[in-house]
């Protein structure tokens, strides 16, 4: 009967450690997801902004355009 309190303390301690570990893991993944979203949003904005201009990296440059720059 003397070890009931000790086993409950271990159970609560294990639960707290598990929940804190999972919380940090989720926060880390959320931060990574937000960074990827921000990069994608900026890339889409730049694509719309530069599409069709001379700064468009996907646009093929002809000989005349190369001599102008």
Short mmCIF file of N, CA, C and O in Angstrom, two decimals:
data_model
loop_
_atom_site.label_atom_id
_atom_site.label_comp_id
_atom_site.label_asym_id
_atom_site.label_seq_id
_atom_site.Cartn_x
_atom_site.Cartn_y
_atom_site.Cartn_z
N UNK A 1 0.82 -1.20 0.00
CA UNK A 1 0.00 0.00 0.00
C UNK A 1 0.86 1.25 0.00
O UNK A 1 0.36 2.33 -0.26
N UNK A 2 2.13 1.14 0.30
CA UNK A 2 3.01 2.31 0.35
C UNK A 2 3.48 2.76 -1.02
O UNK A 2 3.94 3.88 -1.17
N UNK A 3 3.37 1.91 -2.02
CA UNK A 3 3.88 2.27 -3.35
C UNK A 3 2.79 2.82 -4.27
O UNK A 3 3.08 3.14 -5.41
N UNK A 4 1.58 2.94 -3.82
CA UNK A 4 0.51 3.45 -4.67
C UNK A 4 0.76 4.91 -5.02
O UNK A 4 0.66 5.32 -6.19
N UNK A 5 1.12 5.70 -4.04
CA UNK A 5 1.37 7.12 -4.29
C UNK A 5 2.58 7.28 -5.23
O UNK A 5 2.55 8.12 -6.14
N UNK A 6 3.60 6.49 -5.02
CA UNK A 6 4.79 6.58 -5.86
C UNK A 6 4.47 6.20 -7.31
O UNK A 6 4.92 6.86 -8.25
N UNK A 7 3.68 5.17 -7.51
CA UNK A 7 3.32 4.78 -8.88
C UNK A 7 2.42 5.83 -9.54
O UNK A 7 2.54 6.08 -10.74
N UNK A 8 1.56 6.46 -8.76
CA UNK A 8 0.74 7.56 -9.31
C UNK A 8 1.61 8.74 -9.69
O UNK A 8 1.36 9.39 -10.72
N UNK A 9 2.63 9.03 -8.86
CA UNK A 9 3.55 10.12 -9.20
C UNK A 9 4.29 9.83 -10.51
O UNK A 9 4.46 10.71 -11.35
N UNK A 10 4.72 8.58 -10.68
CA UNK A 10 5.38 8.19 -11.93
C UNK A 10 4.42 8.29 -13.12
O UNK A 10 4.82 8.72 -14.21
N UNK A 11 3.18 7.90 -12.91
CA UNK A 11 2.19 7.97 -14.00
C UNK A 11 1.95 9.42 -14.41
O UNK A 11 1.94 9.75 -15.60
N UNK A 12 1.76 10.30 -13.44
CA UNK A 12 1.52 11.71 -13.74
C UNK A 12 2.78 12.32 -14.38
O UNK A 12 2.69 13.08 -15.35
N UNK A 13 3.95 12.01 -13.85
CA UNK A 13 5.20 12.52 -14.42
C UNK A 13 5.40 12.04 -15.85
O UNK A 13 5.81 12.81 -16.72
N UNK A 14 5.10 10.76 -16.11
CA UNK A 14 5.22 10.24 -17.47
C UNK A 14 4.25 10.91 -18.42
O UNK A 14 4.59 11.23 -19.57
N UNK A 15 3.03 11.15 -17.94
CA UNK A 15 2.03 11.83 -18.76
C UNK A 15 2.48 13.25 -19.10
O UNK A 15 2.40 13.68 -20.25
N UNK A 16 2.99 13.97 -18.11
CA UNK A 16 3.43 15.35 -18.33
C UNK A 16 4.61 15.38 -19.31
O UNK A 16 4.64 16.21 -20.23
N UNK A 17 5.57 14.48 -19.13
CA UNK A 17 6.72 14.43 -20.04
C UNK A 17 6.28 14.11 -21.47
O UNK A 17 6.76 14.72 -22.44
N UNK A 18 5.36 13.16 -21.60
CA UNK A 18 4.87 12.79 -22.92
C UNK A 18 4.14 13.96 -23.58
O UNK A 18 4.36 14.26 -24.76
N UNK A 19 3.29 14.63 -22.82
CA UNK A 19 2.53 15.74 -23.39
C UNK A 19 3.44 16.91 -23.77
O UNK A 19 3.25 17.54 -24.82
N UNK A 20 4.43 17.21 -22.94
CA UNK A 20 5.35 18.30 -23.28
C UNK A 20 6.18 17.95 -24.52
O UNK A 20 6.39 18.80 -25.39
N UNK A 21 6.64 16.71 -24.61
CA UNK A 21 7.39 16.29 -25.79
C UNK A 21 6.56 16.40 -27.05
O UNK A 21 7.03 16.89 -28.08
N UNK A 22 5.31 15.95 -26.98
CA UNK A 22 4.44 16.02 -28.14
C UNK A 22 4.11 17.46 -28.49
O UNK A 22 4.04 17.82 -29.65
N UNK A 23 3.92 18.31 -27.48
CA UNK A 23 3.60 19.72 -27.72
C UNK A 23 4.76 20.41 -28.46
O UNK A 23 4.54 21.14 -29.42
N UNK A 24 6.01 20.18 -27.99
CA UNK A 24 7.16 20.79 -28.67
C UNK A 24 7.30 20.27 -30.09
O UNK A 24 7.62 21.02 -31.01
N UNK A 25 7.05 18.98 -30.29
CA UNK A 25 7.12 18.39 -31.63
C UNK A 25 6.09 19.05 -32.56
O UNK A 25 6.40 19.41 -33.69
N UNK A 26 4.87 19.23 -32.07
CA UNK A 26 3.82 19.85 -32.88
C UNK A 26 4.13 21.32 -33.17
O UNK A 26 3.89 21.80 -34.27
N UNK A 27 4.65 22.03 -32.18
CA UNK A 27 4.98 23.44 -32.40
C UNK A 27 6.10 23.58 -33.44
O UNK A 27 6.08 24.48 -34.27
N UNK A 28 7.08 22.66 -33.40
CA UNK A 28 8.17 22.68 -34.36
C UNK A 28 7.63 22.43 -35.77
O UNK A 28 7.98 23.15 -36.72
N UNK A 29 6.76 21.44 -35.92
CA UNK A 29 6.18 21.16 -37.24
C UNK A 29 5.31 22.31 -37.73
O UNK A 29 5.31 22.62 -38.92
N UNK A 30 4.58 22.95 -36.83
CA UNK A 30 3.77 24.10 -37.21
C UNK A 30 4.64 25.25 -37.70
O UNK A 30 4.32 25.90 -38.70
N UNK A 31 5.75 25.49 -37.01
CA UNK A 31 6.66 26.56 -37.44
C UNK A 31 7.24 26.26 -38.82
O UNK A 31 7.33 27.15 -39.67
N UNK A 32 7.63 25.01 -39.06
CA UNK A 32 8.15 24.64 -40.38
C UNK A 32 7.08 24.82 -41.45
O UNK A 32 7.36 25.31 -42.55
N UNK A 33 5.86 24.44 -41.15
CA UNK A 33 4.76 24.57 -42.10
C UNK A 33 4.51 26.04 -42.43
O UNK A 33 4.31 26.39 -43.60
N UNK A 34 4.54 26.90 -41.43
CA UNK A 34 4.33 28.33 -41.67
C UNK A 34 5.45 28.93 -42.52
O UNK A 34 5.20 29.78 -43.37
N UNK A 35 6.68 28.49 -42.29
CA UNK A 35 7.81 28.98 -43.10
C UNK A 35 7.63 28.56 -44.55
O UNK A 35 7.82 29.37 -45.48
N UNK A 36 7.25 27.28 -44.77
CA UNK A 36 7.02 26.82 -46.15
C UNK A 36 5.87 27.57 -46.80
O UNK A 36 5.94 27.92 -47.98
N UNK A 37 4.81 27.85 -46.04
CA UNK A 37 3.68 28.61 -46.59
C UNK A 37 4.11 30.01 -46.98
O UNK A 37 3.73 30.52 -48.04
N UNK A 38 4.91 30.66 -46.12
CA UNK A 38 5.37 32.02 -46.41
C UNK A 38 6.23 32.05 -47.67
O UNK A 38 6.09 32.94 -48.51
N UNK A 39 7.12 31.06 -47.81
CA UNK A 39 7.97 31.00 -49.00
C UNK A 39 7.14 30.76 -50.26
O UNK A 39 7.39 31.37 -51.31
N UNK A 40 6.15 29.89 -50.18
CA UNK A 40 5.29 29.61 -51.32
C UNK A 40 4.47 30.84 -51.70
O UNK A 40 4.36 31.18 -52.88
N UNK A 41 3.95 31.54 -50.70
CA UNK A 41 3.16 32.74 -50.95
C UNK A 41 4.01 33.82 -51.61
O UNK A 41 3.59 34.47 -52.57
N UNK A 42 5.25 33.99 -51.13
CA UNK A 42 6.15 34.97 -51.73
C UNK A 42 6.52 34.59 -53.15
O UNK A 42 6.58 35.43 -54.04
N UNK A 43 6.75 33.30 -53.38
CA UNK A 43 7.07 32.83 -54.73
C UNK A 43 5.92 33.05 -55.70
O UNK A 43 6.13 33.44 -56.85
N UNK A 44 4.70 32.80 -55.24
CA UNK A 44 3.53 33.03 -56.10
C UNK A 44 3.36 34.51 -56.40
O UNK A 44 3.03 34.89 -57.53
N UNK A 45 3.60 35.35 -55.40
CA UNK A 45 3.49 36.80 -55.61
C UNK A 45 4.54 37.26 -56.61
O UNK A 45 4.25 38.05 -57.51
N UNK A 46 5.78 36.75 -56.50
CA UNK A 46 6.83 37.13 -57.44
C UNK A 46 6.53 36.63 -58.84
O UNK A 46 6.82 37.30 -59.82
N UNK A 47 5.97 35.44 -58.95
CA UNK A 47 5.62 34.89 -60.27
C UNK A 47 4.60 35.79 -60.96
O UNK A 47 4.74 36.11 -62.13
N UNK A 48 3.58 36.20 -60.21
CA UNK A 48 2.55 37.08 -60.78
C UNK A 48 3.16 38.43 -61.14
O UNK A 48 2.87 39.00 -62.19
N UNK A 49 4.06 38.92 -60.29
CA UNK A 49 4.66 40.24 -60.51
C UNK A 49 5.58 40.26 -61.73
O UNK A 49 5.54 41.18 -62.54
N UNK A 50 6.40 39.21 -61.89
CA UNK A 50 7.41 39.21 -62.95
C UNK A 50 6.98 38.48 -64.21
O UNK A 50 7.73 38.45 -65.18
N UNK A 51 5.81 37.88 -64.22
CA UNK A 51 5.38 37.10 -65.37
C UNK A 51 5.29 37.98 -66.62
O UNK A 51 4.63 39.02 -66.61
N UNK A 52 5.96 37.58 -67.68
CA UNK A 52 5.93 38.31 -68.93
C UNK A 52 6.93 39.44 -69.02
O UNK A 52 7.09 40.04 -70.07
N UNK A 53 7.61 39.77 -67.94
CA UNK A 53 8.58 40.85 -67.98
C UNK A 53 9.96 40.30 -68.34
O UNK A 53 10.16 39.10 -68.46
N UNK A 54 10.91 41.19 -68.47
CA UNK A 54 12.27 40.75 -68.80
C UNK A 54 12.93 40.07 -67.60
O UNK A 54 13.95 39.41 -67.75
N UNK A 55 12.36 40.21 -66.41
CA UNK A 55 12.91 39.58 -65.21
C UNK A 55 12.36 38.18 -64.97
O UNK A 55 12.75 37.52 -64.02
N UNK A 56 11.45 37.72 -65.84
CA UNK A 56 10.84 36.41 -65.68
C UNK A 56 11.89 35.33 -65.94
O UNK A 56 12.43 35.24 -67.04
N UNK A 57 12.21 34.49 -64.95
CA UNK A 57 13.25 33.47 -65.17
C UNK A 57 12.82 32.37 -66.13
O UNK A 57 13.68 31.70 -66.71
N UNK A 58 11.54 32.16 -66.35
CA UNK A 58 11.07 31.11 -67.25
C UNK A 58 11.01 31.57 -68.70
O UNK A 58 10.86 30.77 -69.61
N UNK A 59 11.12 32.86 -68.92
CA UNK A 59 11.03 33.41 -70.27
C UNK A 59 12.33 33.17 -71.01
O UNK A 59 13.41 33.42 -70.50
N UNK A 60 12.22 32.70 -72.22
CA UNK A 60 13.39 32.45 -73.05
C UNK A 60 13.84 33.78 -73.66
O UNK A 60 13.04 34.52 -74.22
N UNK A 61 15.13 34.07 -73.51
CA UNK A 61 15.65 35.31 -74.08
C UNK A 61 16.12 35.07 -75.51
O UNK A 61 16.78 34.08 -75.80
N UNK A 62 15.80 36.01 -76.37
CA UNK A 62 16.27 35.92 -77.76
C UNK A 62 17.57 36.70 -77.88
O UNK A 62 18.02 37.35 -76.95
N UNK A 63 18.19 36.66 -79.03
CA UNK A 63 19.47 37.33 -79.25
C UNK A 63 19.35 38.83 -79.09
O UNK A 63 20.25 39.49 -78.59
N UNK A 64 18.22 39.46 -79.54
CA UNK A 64 18.06 40.89 -79.44
C UNK A 64 17.94 41.33 -77.99
O UNK A 64 18.48 42.38 -77.61
N UNK A 65 17.23 40.56 -77.18
CA UNK A 65 17.05 40.93 -75.79
C UNK A 65 18.35 40.78 -75.01
O UNK A 65 18.62 41.53 -74.09
N UNK A 66 19.18 39.83 -75.40
CA UNK A 66 20.46 39.64 -74.71
C UNK A 66 21.40 40.83 -74.99
O UNK A 66 22.14 41.24 -74.13
N UNK A 67 21.37 41.33 -76.21
CA UNK A 67 22.26 42.46 -76.54
C UNK A 67 21.80 43.75 -75.89
O UNK A 67 22.59 44.63 -75.63
N UNK A 68 20.48 43.88 -75.61
CA UNK A 68 19.97 45.08 -74.95
C UNK A 68 20.40 45.14 -73.49
O UNK A 68 20.59 46.22 -72.94
N UNK A 69 20.55 44.00 -72.85
CA UNK A 69 20.86 44.04 -71.42
C UNK A 69 22.32 43.98 -71.12
O UNK A 69 23.17 43.91 -71.87
#
